[in-house]
């Protein structure tokens, strides 16, 4: 199982598995303080897969749902750099 940190999920370069695992964590622990981190991890993995459109949506959803979370700040910076 994946840890909340992106390092554990992404180190195997299996981004689809990492996204799936983070989504499962979100579904199981939607009210957790770590939920924004899972969304951020999903978006970063989407970028690594070259799915910038999905990453932008994930980051926008994160920012809308958790606007003051530290993960939202990082999502804003990443979103601004996506072409």
Short mmCIF file of N, CA and C in Angstrom, two decimals:
data_model
loop_
_atom_site.label_atom_id
_atom_site.label_comp_id
_atom_site.label_asym_id
_atom_site.label_seq_id
_atom_site.Cartn_x
_atom_site.Cartn_y
_atom_site.Cartn_z
N UNK A 1 0.84 -1.19 0.00
CA UNK A 1 0.00 0.00 0.00
C UNK A 1 0.88 1.23 0.00
N UNK A 2 0.36 2.27 -0.54
CA UNK A 2 1.10 3.51 -0.69
C UNK A 2 1.01 4.37 0.57
N UNK A 3 2.06 5.07 0.84
CA UNK A 3 2.10 6.04 1.92
C UNK A 3 1.47 7.34 1.42
N UNK A 4 1.17 8.25 2.34
CA UNK A 4 0.61 9.54 1.93
C UNK A 4 1.63 10.37 1.16
N UNK A 5 2.90 10.07 1.31
CA UNK A 5 3.91 10.90 0.64
C UNK A 5 4.06 10.48 -0.81
N UNK A 6 4.29 11.45 -1.66
CA UNK A 6 4.43 11.16 -3.09
C UNK A 6 5.66 10.33 -3.38
N UNK A 7 6.69 10.39 -2.54
CA UNK A 7 7.92 9.65 -2.77
C UNK A 7 7.66 8.15 -2.85
N UNK A 8 6.86 7.65 -1.96
CA UNK A 8 6.60 6.21 -1.92
C UNK A 8 5.80 5.77 -3.13
N UNK A 9 4.84 6.57 -3.53
CA UNK A 9 3.97 6.19 -4.65
C UNK A 9 4.67 6.33 -6.00
N UNK A 10 5.48 7.33 -6.15
CA UNK A 10 6.05 7.63 -7.46
C UNK A 10 7.41 7.00 -7.70
N UNK A 11 8.04 6.48 -6.68
CA UNK A 11 9.39 5.98 -6.86
C UNK A 11 9.45 4.80 -7.82
N UNK A 12 8.37 4.05 -7.96
CA UNK A 12 8.36 2.91 -8.87
C UNK A 12 7.99 3.30 -10.29
N UNK A 13 7.77 4.57 -10.53
CA UNK A 13 7.43 5.11 -11.84
C UNK A 13 6.13 4.54 -12.41
N UNK A 14 5.36 3.91 -11.59
CA UNK A 14 4.08 3.38 -12.02
C UNK A 14 3.01 4.41 -11.65
N UNK A 15 2.92 5.44 -12.44
CA UNK A 15 2.06 6.57 -12.11
C UNK A 15 0.58 6.20 -12.05
N UNK A 16 0.14 5.32 -12.92
CA UNK A 16 -1.28 4.93 -12.88
C UNK A 16 -1.61 4.23 -11.57
N UNK A 17 -0.72 3.38 -11.11
CA UNK A 17 -0.94 2.70 -9.83
C UNK A 17 -0.92 3.72 -8.69
N UNK A 18 -0.01 4.67 -8.77
CA UNK A 18 0.07 5.70 -7.73
C UNK A 18 -1.22 6.51 -7.69
N UNK A 19 -1.74 6.88 -8.86
CA UNK A 19 -2.99 7.64 -8.91
C UNK A 19 -4.14 6.81 -8.34
N UNK A 20 -4.21 5.57 -8.73
CA UNK A 20 -5.26 4.68 -8.24
C UNK A 20 -5.20 4.55 -6.72
N UNK A 21 -4.01 4.39 -6.20
CA UNK A 21 -3.84 4.25 -4.75
C UNK A 21 -4.24 5.52 -4.02
N UNK A 22 -3.82 6.66 -4.54
CA UNK A 22 -4.18 7.94 -3.91
C UNK A 22 -5.69 8.15 -3.97
N UNK A 23 -6.32 7.74 -5.08
CA UNK A 23 -7.77 7.87 -5.20
C UNK A 23 -8.47 7.00 -4.17
N UNK A 24 -7.95 5.80 -3.95
CA UNK A 24 -8.53 4.91 -2.93
C UNK A 24 -8.42 5.54 -1.54
N UNK A 25 -7.27 6.15 -1.27
CA UNK A 25 -7.09 6.83 0.02
C UNK A 25 -8.09 7.96 0.17
N UNK A 26 -8.29 8.72 -0.91
CA UNK A 26 -9.27 9.81 -0.87
C UNK A 26 -10.67 9.27 -0.61
N UNK A 27 -11.01 8.18 -1.25
CA UNK A 27 -12.34 7.60 -1.07
C UNK A 27 -12.54 7.09 0.36
N UNK A 28 -11.51 6.50 0.93
CA UNK A 28 -11.60 5.94 2.27
C UNK A 28 -11.51 6.99 3.37
N UNK A 29 -10.72 8.02 3.12
CA UNK A 29 -10.43 9.02 4.15
C UNK A 29 -10.70 10.43 3.63
N UNK A 30 -11.86 10.64 3.06
CA UNK A 30 -12.19 11.92 2.44
C UNK A 30 -12.09 13.10 3.39
N UNK A 31 -12.33 12.87 4.66
CA UNK A 31 -12.30 13.96 5.64
C UNK A 31 -10.95 14.11 6.33
N UNK A 32 -9.98 13.34 5.91
CA UNK A 32 -8.65 13.40 6.52
C UNK A 32 -7.94 14.70 6.17
N UNK A 33 -7.09 15.13 7.07
CA UNK A 33 -6.27 16.31 6.79
C UNK A 33 -5.26 16.03 5.68
N UNK A 34 -5.07 14.76 5.34
CA UNK A 34 -4.14 14.37 4.28
C UNK A 34 -4.80 14.32 2.90
N UNK A 35 -6.11 14.51 2.84
CA UNK A 35 -6.82 14.45 1.55
C UNK A 35 -6.25 15.44 0.52
N UNK A 36 -5.96 16.70 0.92
CA UNK A 36 -5.37 17.61 -0.07
C UNK A 36 -4.02 17.10 -0.60
N UNK A 37 -3.25 16.45 0.26
CA UNK A 37 -1.97 15.90 -0.18
C UNK A 37 -2.18 14.80 -1.22
N UNK A 38 -3.20 13.99 -1.02
CA UNK A 38 -3.50 12.94 -2.00
C UNK A 38 -3.88 13.56 -3.34
N UNK A 39 -4.68 14.60 -3.31
CA UNK A 39 -5.07 15.26 -4.56
C UNK A 39 -3.84 15.86 -5.25
N UNK A 40 -2.96 16.47 -4.46
CA UNK A 40 -1.73 17.02 -5.02
C UNK A 40 -0.90 15.92 -5.66
N UNK A 41 -0.77 14.79 -4.98
CA UNK A 41 -0.01 13.66 -5.51
C UNK A 41 -0.61 13.16 -6.82
N UNK A 42 -1.94 13.10 -6.88
CA UNK A 42 -2.59 12.68 -8.12
C UNK A 42 -2.22 13.63 -9.25
N UNK A 43 -2.34 14.91 -9.00
CA UNK A 43 -2.00 15.90 -10.04
C UNK A 43 -0.55 15.81 -10.49
N UNK A 44 0.35 15.62 -9.55
CA UNK A 44 1.77 15.52 -9.91
C UNK A 44 2.03 14.27 -10.73
N UNK A 45 1.37 13.17 -10.40
CA UNK A 45 1.51 11.95 -11.19
C UNK A 45 0.90 12.13 -12.57
N UNK A 46 -0.19 12.87 -12.68
CA UNK A 46 -0.79 13.14 -13.98
C UNK A 46 0.19 13.94 -14.85
N UNK A 47 0.88 14.89 -14.25
CA UNK A 47 1.90 15.65 -14.99
C UNK A 47 2.98 14.71 -15.49
N UNK A 48 3.45 13.84 -14.63
CA UNK A 48 4.50 12.89 -15.01
C UNK A 48 4.06 11.99 -16.16
N UNK A 49 2.76 11.70 -16.24
CA UNK A 49 2.23 10.88 -17.32
C UNK A 49 1.98 11.70 -18.59
N UNK A 50 2.13 13.02 -18.48
CA UNK A 50 1.89 13.89 -19.63
C UNK A 50 0.44 14.29 -19.81
N UNK A 51 -0.38 14.03 -18.80
CA UNK A 51 -1.80 14.37 -18.86
C UNK A 51 -2.02 15.72 -18.18
N UNK A 52 -1.56 16.77 -18.83
CA UNK A 52 -1.63 18.10 -18.23
C UNK A 52 -3.06 18.59 -18.04
N UNK A 53 -3.96 18.22 -18.94
CA UNK A 53 -5.36 18.64 -18.81
C UNK A 53 -5.96 18.08 -17.52
N UNK A 54 -5.72 16.80 -17.26
CA UNK A 54 -6.24 16.19 -16.03
C UNK A 54 -5.58 16.81 -14.80
N UNK A 55 -4.28 17.08 -14.89
CA UNK A 55 -3.56 17.69 -13.76
C UNK A 55 -4.14 19.06 -13.44
N UNK A 56 -4.41 19.85 -14.47
CA UNK A 56 -4.99 21.18 -14.23
C UNK A 56 -6.33 21.06 -13.52
N UNK A 57 -7.15 20.10 -13.94
CA UNK A 57 -8.46 19.90 -13.30
C UNK A 57 -8.29 19.44 -11.86
N UNK A 58 -7.39 18.51 -11.63
CA UNK A 58 -7.14 18.02 -10.27
C UNK A 58 -6.69 19.17 -9.37
N UNK A 59 -5.76 19.99 -9.88
CA UNK A 59 -5.29 21.12 -9.08
C UNK A 59 -6.41 22.13 -8.83
N UNK A 60 -7.23 22.39 -9.84
CA UNK A 60 -8.35 23.33 -9.67
C UNK A 60 -9.34 22.80 -8.63
N UNK A 61 -9.61 21.49 -8.69
CA UNK A 61 -10.50 20.88 -7.69
C UNK A 61 -9.92 20.97 -6.28
N UNK A 62 -8.64 20.72 -6.17
CA UNK A 62 -7.94 20.81 -4.88
C UNK A 62 -8.03 22.23 -4.32
N UNK A 63 -7.73 23.20 -5.15
CA UNK A 63 -7.75 24.60 -4.72
C UNK A 63 -9.16 25.03 -4.31
N UNK A 64 -10.16 24.57 -5.07
CA UNK A 64 -11.55 24.92 -4.74
C UNK A 64 -12.01 24.27 -3.44
N UNK A 65 -11.62 23.02 -3.23
CA UNK A 65 -12.10 22.27 -2.06
C UNK A 65 -11.32 22.60 -0.79
N UNK A 66 -10.02 22.85 -0.94
CA UNK A 66 -9.15 23.09 0.23
C UNK A 66 -8.30 24.35 -0.01
N UNK A 67 -8.92 25.52 -0.14
CA UNK A 67 -8.18 26.72 -0.56
C UNK A 67 -7.05 27.17 0.36
N UNK A 68 -7.12 26.82 1.64
CA UNK A 68 -6.06 27.30 2.55
C UNK A 68 -5.07 26.20 2.93
N UNK A 69 -5.23 25.02 2.37
CA UNK A 69 -4.29 23.93 2.67
C UNK A 69 -2.94 24.21 2.03
N UNK A 70 -1.85 23.84 2.69
CA UNK A 70 -0.52 24.00 2.09
C UNK A 70 -0.43 23.33 0.71
N UNK A 71 -1.12 22.21 0.53
CA UNK A 71 -1.10 21.54 -0.77
C UNK A 71 -1.72 22.42 -1.85
N UNK A 72 -2.69 23.25 -1.49
CA UNK A 72 -3.31 24.16 -2.46
C UNK A 72 -2.31 25.20 -2.94
N UNK A 73 -1.45 25.68 -2.05
CA UNK A 73 -0.42 26.64 -2.46
C UNK A 73 0.50 26.01 -3.50
N UNK A 74 0.92 24.80 -3.25
CA UNK A 74 1.79 24.12 -4.21
C UNK A 74 1.04 23.84 -5.51
N UNK A 75 -0.23 23.47 -5.41
CA UNK A 75 -1.05 23.22 -6.60
C UNK A 75 -1.15 24.49 -7.45
N UNK A 76 -1.30 25.64 -6.81
CA UNK A 76 -1.37 26.90 -7.55
C UNK A 76 -0.08 27.13 -8.33
N UNK A 77 1.05 26.91 -7.68
CA UNK A 77 2.34 27.11 -8.36
C UNK A 77 2.50 26.14 -9.52
N UNK A 78 2.15 24.88 -9.29
CA UNK A 78 2.27 23.88 -10.35
C UNK A 78 1.31 24.18 -11.50
N UNK A 79 0.09 24.58 -11.15
CA UNK A 79 -0.91 24.86 -12.16
C UNK A 79 -0.45 26.01 -13.07
N UNK A 80 0.19 27.00 -12.50
CA UNK A 80 0.68 28.13 -13.27
C UNK A 80 1.80 27.75 -14.24
N UNK A 81 2.48 26.65 -13.96
CA UNK A 81 3.59 26.23 -14.81
C UNK A 81 3.20 25.21 -15.88
N UNK A 82 1.96 24.73 -15.81
CA UNK A 82 1.51 23.75 -16.80
C UNK A 82 1.17 24.48 -18.09
N UNK A 83 1.65 23.94 -19.18
CA UNK A 83 1.39 24.56 -20.49
C UNK A 83 0.15 23.99 -21.11
#
